[in-house]
Amino acid sequence: MNLDLKRYLREHYQVKGAIAPGRFESELARQLGSPRKWRPVLAAWKEYLGSPGREPVQRFYELTLRPGRERLEPLIYAMHYPFLQYYVAEVPALLPAGGRVLEVGAYSGALLHALMRLRPDLEWHALEPVAAAARRGREVGRKLGLEPVWHQDWWEEFEPDQPYDAVLLLSVLPEGHLREGLEPELSEPGEFYRQFDLCERLSRLERVLRPGGRVVYGHGPFLGKNPEAMAQLLLEMGFSGVTQSGAGDYLLVHALRGERVESVAGLCAEDSARAQRAQERVEEAGSTSDADVLKLASAALERQDYAAVLAFLEDVGGAAAAELRGRAYAALGRWREAEPELARAGSEDAEALRALALVELGRGEEALPLLRRLAERGDVYRLALARAYSQAGMLDEALRAYASVEGELPADEIRRVIDRYSERLFKELREGRLAEVSRRVEYAEDLSPAFLSREMLYLGLHAALGQRLWGRAERYARHLYDQGEASGAVGLALAQLRVRGAEEIGEVDKAALEEVEPFLTDAVTRSGEPLALLALGRLRAEQGRLDEARRLLDDAARSIKGAPVGVAYRLLAEVLERQGAPLVTVLGAHKRAHAFYPYSAERLLELAQAASAAGEKAMSREFWGAIGEAGLAELPEEKFGELVRLVEELEGPWEAFRVLWAALERTPDAPLEQLECAYRLSRPFAASEEAESARVAYVGALNQRGLAEEALKLLEEEVSRRRHVPELLFDLAEQYERLARFGDAAKTWKRALEVAYYQEKDLALARELLRNLLFLNPHDPDLEIYLEELKATSAKLAELEGVTDELAGQTAADVMSAGLPRFNGEYLIVLGGHTQLRSRLKPRLEELGLKVDWFDSDSTTAARESLRRIQSRLSRAHGVLIVSSYVGHDLSEPVRAQADSLGVPVFITSGRARGVTGLMRAVAEFAPEIIKKALS
């Protein structure tokens, strides 16, 4: 299973992220605040780092586990955070298939519990000398539902009842043996052994680890590391399969115990004595030449006395000496020291050995060119080439190199590479690149069938099903089935049914399901595979075994993830309905099904009607609310009236209108009947903003469909009911203009002028309406009277307010041209308005110096063709003017979006004072943007 370590540590141990050990003091002060609280902890920390012994270790960790807000447990884990990530990624694969595992120095169990989650098949034990840490570990384990066996004792004194199958020494042996001034790396093996008393402490493995058991050592974030010396020590103790994995600071040394553990108590002293004897030989050689010393070193190398080799060559330079030193270091597993010596040697054999050293150091990418040439020498170099490819992230080439090895392959290495390869393919699968996943799984299979791990087979199966490659899917599923995987049984069933997943299971007939019933039953019995539960539940429903079908489908709905949940709940609802379950239960299943796998609008209406009939008004609201969210385009016209009646019956006309109008706003090209219904429902609250929008939309739809007379009749009826509403008068006047009834238009504009002047007391609006009338009939004598009255009012207001009179001395011609700019050939696209308005205003705009393309609402009924024509001209335009009351959203929005992408300014007119005066005012306001675009 996978483990989100970051989330796990944050939720259960309050660890927010990594902290460098060098920031311990500052983080301690920040967390505890008061010096009285943090100074004792800091003193214990310094003693722990500088004074070897058990007491400083115990004192420090007890202080970090004080209860309450002073608990510093998250800070300890934050300093070990990168190593916890590394151990969680690497250690589970190193553990045996079964048995007992002991983690030494478990502290409060963060790593222990994480490993238990990843390997629940093992029996876990923890050894911890600090009582407070063991108590805290048991407490957290109970909350997590994990119960390892805790032992409170020191490693050097621990006597187990029986030896373990694996022992984990992760970031623990340096504890209690630290001192000030310790170097990051102790290059001398003897010094490394003596510093941490390893010769004596590792001898405990004879009693704690069974023969054939595995020990895993990680030095952790402490100073003084030397993994090569640790590996050499394990070899000396009789361990086999000694391996180093990782790179840089993140290294593990692991090995298998032999039948007996060899005594290494005197190894540290023996190492020093060996070097001393080698030095004595050098001194005995006296004044011998460098050539003689090289001969002595070569002889020592042949008899595997590597300490003597290094002692002989301590003061000898040259390529030959460097090669001998490099070979000695390599034989001791001290690859960091071997690599520069071999590089200085420069010979072909030295370069070959250096390539191996680079791979051991995790720098395989540097060695790739040489290893490609050396691969023909044998399996040693082929394996090194494969590891180098893996370190460079070239996993395809790594697999090819492993496949070329003629001898036995290292199982652990292969598994790690395959795991990384699978992780990449899982990412491709999540991104929907099925063909790529299928190709790469087949590539691995062609190299070697052994590369087809469980994950690879699952990936190949999933990709093949998605591509409808039924034969290949059945082959992969068969391999999984033979390995005892429930997913293999499900894969065999899907491949034989010729379906890709849960979405198609609902369409399979009974006979086909009965043919694969054994596979489905097997998958359900083994692990309760969700897809198998779903398919078997469908089959049981077809067979009339409704109680069993209900149980299976209910389990499937709870365990399936994503969209297929909707299929499970839909089938469950059908079974419940056939069982005669309460309607509320049936409708609840349908509601959950719709949340994951949306129903059609017609089906939602049926469910809403059923809920209403049963008195379940709340559930009925949810179903017809879903229709409004989806839009009404899919609802058959004959069902539309039923929806409105249902909502009106439940909630009244206002709610019916609100739901209907919200849906219509998301429904492009709404039918005229639906707009008429919305208009009818809105009449009891005609003054609301939504009702005004519905009226405008309905009138606009009537005009677009050539029903201008019906639109006029509707507006006349509205004006007769609400005689003093300016917006209605504006719309009616424009409708008269659309029908070329200019006399009636002039009368209506005069009424609007009187409403604006006498009722609204809006002098600016009245002046604009007067301009509109002057454009219609500049010789009307009544307009001179209106103008004089407006001028008188303006003069009086200017006198009272102490401002300039804007109408002083103006004539009718002045009013018509007031505020209009001059242009110089700029190109403007106008979208909207009616034909009469365009014919009257386009010449006037051209007189002002504008080049105009005007697409009025009467000529844009074929929206797609008009849109194409408009969009083809946008790149040349200096501005786009949209008359909002005369153009549909489906036409104006694409034009506006493309204009924005091209950097063309857009102006959308407001609703008040439309007609000629509204357009002229819009042009005046828009003029600076048009000119600016033209200049740029």
PDB file of N, CA and C in Angstrom, residues 377-415:
ATOM      1  N   ARG A 377      32.676  -7.024 -21.824  1.00  0.00           N
ATOM      2  CA  ARG A 377      33.642  -7.801 -21.045  1.00  0.00           C
ATOM      3  C   ARG A 377      32.989  -8.814 -20.115  1.00  0.00           C
ATOM      4  N   GLY A 378      31.720  -8.618 -19.811  1.00  0.00           N
ATOM      5  CA  GLY A 378      31.095  -9.600 -18.931  1.00  0.00           C
ATOM      6  C   GLY A 378      29.990  -8.993 -18.086  1.00  0.00           C
ATOM      7  N   ASP A 379      29.382  -9.867 -17.252  1.00  0.00           N
ATOM      8  CA  ASP A 379      28.219  -9.460 -16.477  1.00  0.00           C
ATOM      9  C   ASP A 379      28.518  -8.379 -15.454  1.00  0.00           C
ATOM     10  N   VAL A 380      29.753  -8.348 -14.927  1.00  0.00           N
ATOM     11  CA  VAL A 380      30.078  -7.325 -13.925  1.00  0.00           C
ATOM     12  C   VAL A 380      29.834  -5.938 -14.504  1.00  0.00           C
ATOM     13  N   TYR A 381      30.305  -5.726 -15.720  1.00  0.00           N
ATOM     14  CA  TYR A 381      30.167  -4.406 -16.338  1.00  0.00           C
ATOM     15  C   TYR A 381      28.751  -4.196 -16.876  1.00  0.00           C
ATOM     16  N   ARG A 382      28.086  -5.276 -17.298  1.00  0.00           N
ATOM     17  CA  ARG A 382      26.693  -5.115 -17.737  1.00  0.00           C
ATOM     18  C   ARG A 382      25.810  -4.696 -16.566  1.00  0.00           C
ATOM     19  N   LEU A 383      26.040  -5.323 -15.407  1.00  0.00           N
ATOM     20  CA  LEU A 383      25.277  -4.920 -14.224  1.00  0.00           C
ATOM     21  C   LEU A 383      25.594  -3.484 -13.823  1.00  0.00           C
ATOM     22  N   ALA A 384      26.871  -3.119 -13.897  1.00  0.00           N
ATOM     23  CA  ALA A 384      27.249  -1.744 -13.573  1.00  0.00           C
ATOM     24  C   ALA A 384      26.606  -0.772 -14.552  1.00  0.00           C
ATOM     25  N   LEU A 385      26.538  -1.140 -15.836  1.00  0.00           N
ATOM     26  CA  LEU A 385      25.896  -0.287 -16.829  1.00  0.00           C
ATOM     27  C   LEU A 385      24.413  -0.127 -16.518  1.00  0.00           C
ATOM     28  N   ALA A 386      23.770  -1.223 -16.151  1.00  0.00           N
ATOM     29  CA  ALA A 386      22.345  -1.146 -15.806  1.00  0.00           C
ATOM     30  C   ALA A 386      22.126  -0.230 -14.609  1.00  0.00           C
ATOM     31  N   ARG A 387      22.980  -0.349 -13.578  1.00  0.00           N
ATOM     32  CA  ARG A 387      22.844   0.519 -12.402  1.00  0.00           C
ATOM     33  C   ARG A 387      23.107   1.969 -12.758  1.00  0.00           C
ATOM     34  N   ALA A 388      24.068   2.215 -13.663  1.00  0.00           N
ATOM     35  CA  ALA A 388      24.363   3.586 -14.089  1.00  0.00           C
ATOM     36  C   ALA A 388      23.179   4.188 -14.819  1.00  0.00           C
ATOM     37  N   TYR A 389      22.567   3.404 -15.707  1.00  0.00           N
ATOM     38  CA  TYR A 389      21.367   3.897 -16.396  1.00  0.00           C
ATOM     39  C   TYR A 389      20.280   4.237 -15.377  1.00  0.00           C
ATOM     40  N   SER A 390      20.118   3.376 -14.371  1.00  0.00           N
ATOM     41  CA  SER A 390      19.096   3.616 -13.353  1.00  0.00           C
ATOM     42  C   SER A 390      19.382   4.898 -12.584  1.00  0.00           C
ATOM     43  N   GLN A 391      20.657   5.106 -12.216  1.00  0.00           N
ATOM     44  CA  GLN A 391      21.017   6.325 -11.489  1.00  0.00           C
ATOM     45  C   GLN A 391      20.812   7.574 -12.331  1.00  0.00           C
ATOM     46  N   ALA A 392      20.956   7.443 -13.663  1.00  0.00           N
ATOM     47  CA  ALA A 392      20.751   8.579 -14.557  1.00  0.00           C
ATOM     48  C   ALA A 392      19.283   8.784 -14.894  1.00  0.00           C
ATOM     49  N   GLY A 393      18.389   7.931 -14.373  1.00  0.00           N
ATOM     50  CA  GLY A 393      16.968   8.058 -14.661  1.00  0.00           C
ATOM     51  C   GLY A 393      16.560   7.506 -16.007  1.00  0.00           C
ATOM     52  N   MET A 394      17.475   6.787 -16.697  1.00  0.00           N
ATOM     53  CA  MET A 394      17.190   6.219 -18.024  1.00  0.00           C
ATOM     54  C   MET A 394      16.709   4.781 -17.812  1.00  0.00           C
ATOM     55  N   LEU A 395      15.458   4.662 -17.382  1.00  0.00           N
ATOM     56  CA  LEU A 395      14.968   3.365 -16.930  1.00  0.00           C
ATOM     57  C   LEU A 395      14.755   2.375 -18.073  1.00  0.00           C
ATOM     58  N   ASP A 396      14.365   2.862 -19.244  1.00  0.00           N
ATOM     59  CA  ASP A 396      14.206   1.945 -20.377  1.00  0.00           C
ATOM     60  C   ASP A 396      15.534   1.280 -20.712  1.00  0.00           C
ATOM     61  N   GLU A 397      16.602   2.094 -20.776  1.00  0.00           N
ATOM     62  CA  GLU A 397      17.926   1.548 -21.067  1.00  0.00           C
ATOM     63  C   GLU A 397      18.412   0.644 -19.939  1.00  0.00           C
ATOM     64  N   ALA A 398      18.054   0.995 -18.691  1.00  0.00           N
ATOM     65  CA  ALA A 398      18.452   0.155 -17.561  1.00  0.00           C
ATOM     66  C   ALA A 398      17.841  -1.242 -17.680  1.00  0.00           C
ATOM     67  N   LEU A 399      16.569  -1.299 -18.036  1.00  0.00           N
ATOM     68  CA  LEU A 399      15.923  -2.601 -18.192  1.00  0.00           C
ATOM     69  C   LEU A 399      16.573  -3.397 -19.329  1.00  0.00           C
ATOM     70  N   ARG A 400      16.889  -2.697 -20.417  1.00  0.00           N
ATOM     71  CA  ARG A 400      17.531  -3.390 -21.523  1.00  0.00           C
ATOM     72  C   ARG A 400      18.888  -3.951 -21.087  1.00  0.00           C
ATOM     73  N   ALA A 401      19.643  -3.170 -20.295  1.00  0.00           N
ATOM     74  CA  ALA A 401      20.948  -3.635 -19.830  1.00  0.00           C
ATOM     75  C   ALA A 401      20.806  -4.819 -18.877  1.00  0.00           C
ATOM     76  N   TYR A 402      19.838  -4.777 -17.968  1.00  0.00           N
ATOM     77  CA  TYR A 402      19.616  -5.918 -17.074  1.00  0.00           C
ATOM     78  C   TYR A 402      19.244  -7.168 -17.880  1.00  0.00           C
ATOM     79  N   ALA A 403      18.431  -6.973 -18.930  1.00  0.00           N
ATOM     80  CA  ALA A 403      18.018  -8.116 -19.735  1.00  0.00           C
ATOM     81  C   ALA A 403      19.193  -8.759 -20.470  1.00  0.00           C
ATOM     82  N   SER A 404      20.278  -7.993 -20.713  1.00  0.00           N
ATOM     83  CA  SER A 404      21.435  -8.537 -21.437  1.00  0.00           C
ATOM     84  C   SER A 404      22.370  -9.347 -20.541  1.00  0.00           C
ATOM     85  N   VAL A 405      22.173  -9.279 -19.213  1.00  0.00           N
ATOM     86  CA  VAL A 405      23.028 -10.031 -18.290  1.00  0.00           C
ATOM     87  C   VAL A 405      22.741 -11.520 -18.435  1.00  0.00           C
ATOM     88  N   GLU A 406      23.781 -12.289 -18.595  1.00  0.00           N
ATOM     89  CA  GLU A 406      23.607 -13.718 -18.830  1.00  0.00           C
ATOM     90  C   GLU A 406      23.474 -14.513 -17.534  1.00  0.00           C
ATOM     91  N   GLY A 407      24.058 -14.013 -16.470  1.00  0.00           N
ATOM     92  CA  GLY A 407      23.990 -14.730 -15.198  1.00  0.00           C
ATOM     93  C   GLY A 407      22.739 -14.366 -14.414  1.00  0.00           C
ATOM     94  N   GLU A 408      22.770 -14.662 -13.123  1.00  0.00           N
ATOM     95  CA  GLU A 408      21.629 -14.391 -12.251  1.00  0.00           C
ATOM     96  C   GLU A 408      21.511 -12.892 -11.979  1.00  0.00           C
ATOM     97  N   LEU A 409      20.311 -12.378 -12.052  1.00  0.00           N
ATOM     98  CA  LEU A 409      20.071 -10.950 -11.826  1.00  0.00           C
ATOM     99  C   LEU A 409      19.880 -10.675 -10.343  1.00  0.00           C
ATOM    100  N   PRO A 410      20.359  -9.503  -9.856  1.00  0.00           N
ATOM    101  CA  PRO A 410      20.115  -9.114  -8.453  1.00  0.00           C
ATOM    102  C   PRO A 410      18.652  -8.728  -8.262  1.00  0.00           C
ATOM    103  N   ALA A 411      17.925  -9.537  -7.550  1.00  0.00           N
ATOM    104  CA  ALA A 411      16.471  -9.360  -7.444  1.00  0.00           C
ATOM    105  C   ALA A 411      16.098  -8.011  -6.842  1.00  0.00           C
ATOM    106  N   ASP A 412      16.812  -7.574  -5.791  1.00  0.00           N
ATOM    107  CA  ASP A 412      16.473  -6.314  -5.141  1.00  0.00           C
ATOM    108  C   ASP A 412      16.636  -5.142  -6.088  1.00  0.00           C
ATOM    109  N   GLU A 413      17.734  -5.123  -6.833  1.00  0.00           N
ATOM    110  CA  GLU A 413      17.967  -4.027  -7.771  1.00  0.00           C
ATOM    111  C   GLU A 413      16.883  -3.991  -8.845  1.00  0.00           C
ATOM    112  N   ILE A 414      16.595  -5.144  -9.416  1.00  0.00           N
ATOM    113  CA  ILE A 414      15.581  -5.216 -10.466  1.00  0.00           C
ATOM    114  C   ILE A 414      14.238  -4.712  -9.937  1.00  0.00           C
ATOM    115  N   ARG A 415      13.895  -5.149  -8.725  1.00  0.00           N
ATOM    116  CA  ARG A 415      12.603  -4.741  -8.175  1.00  0.00           C
ATOM    117  C   ARG A 415      12.524  -3.233  -7.994  1.00  0.00           C
TER     118      ARG A 415
END
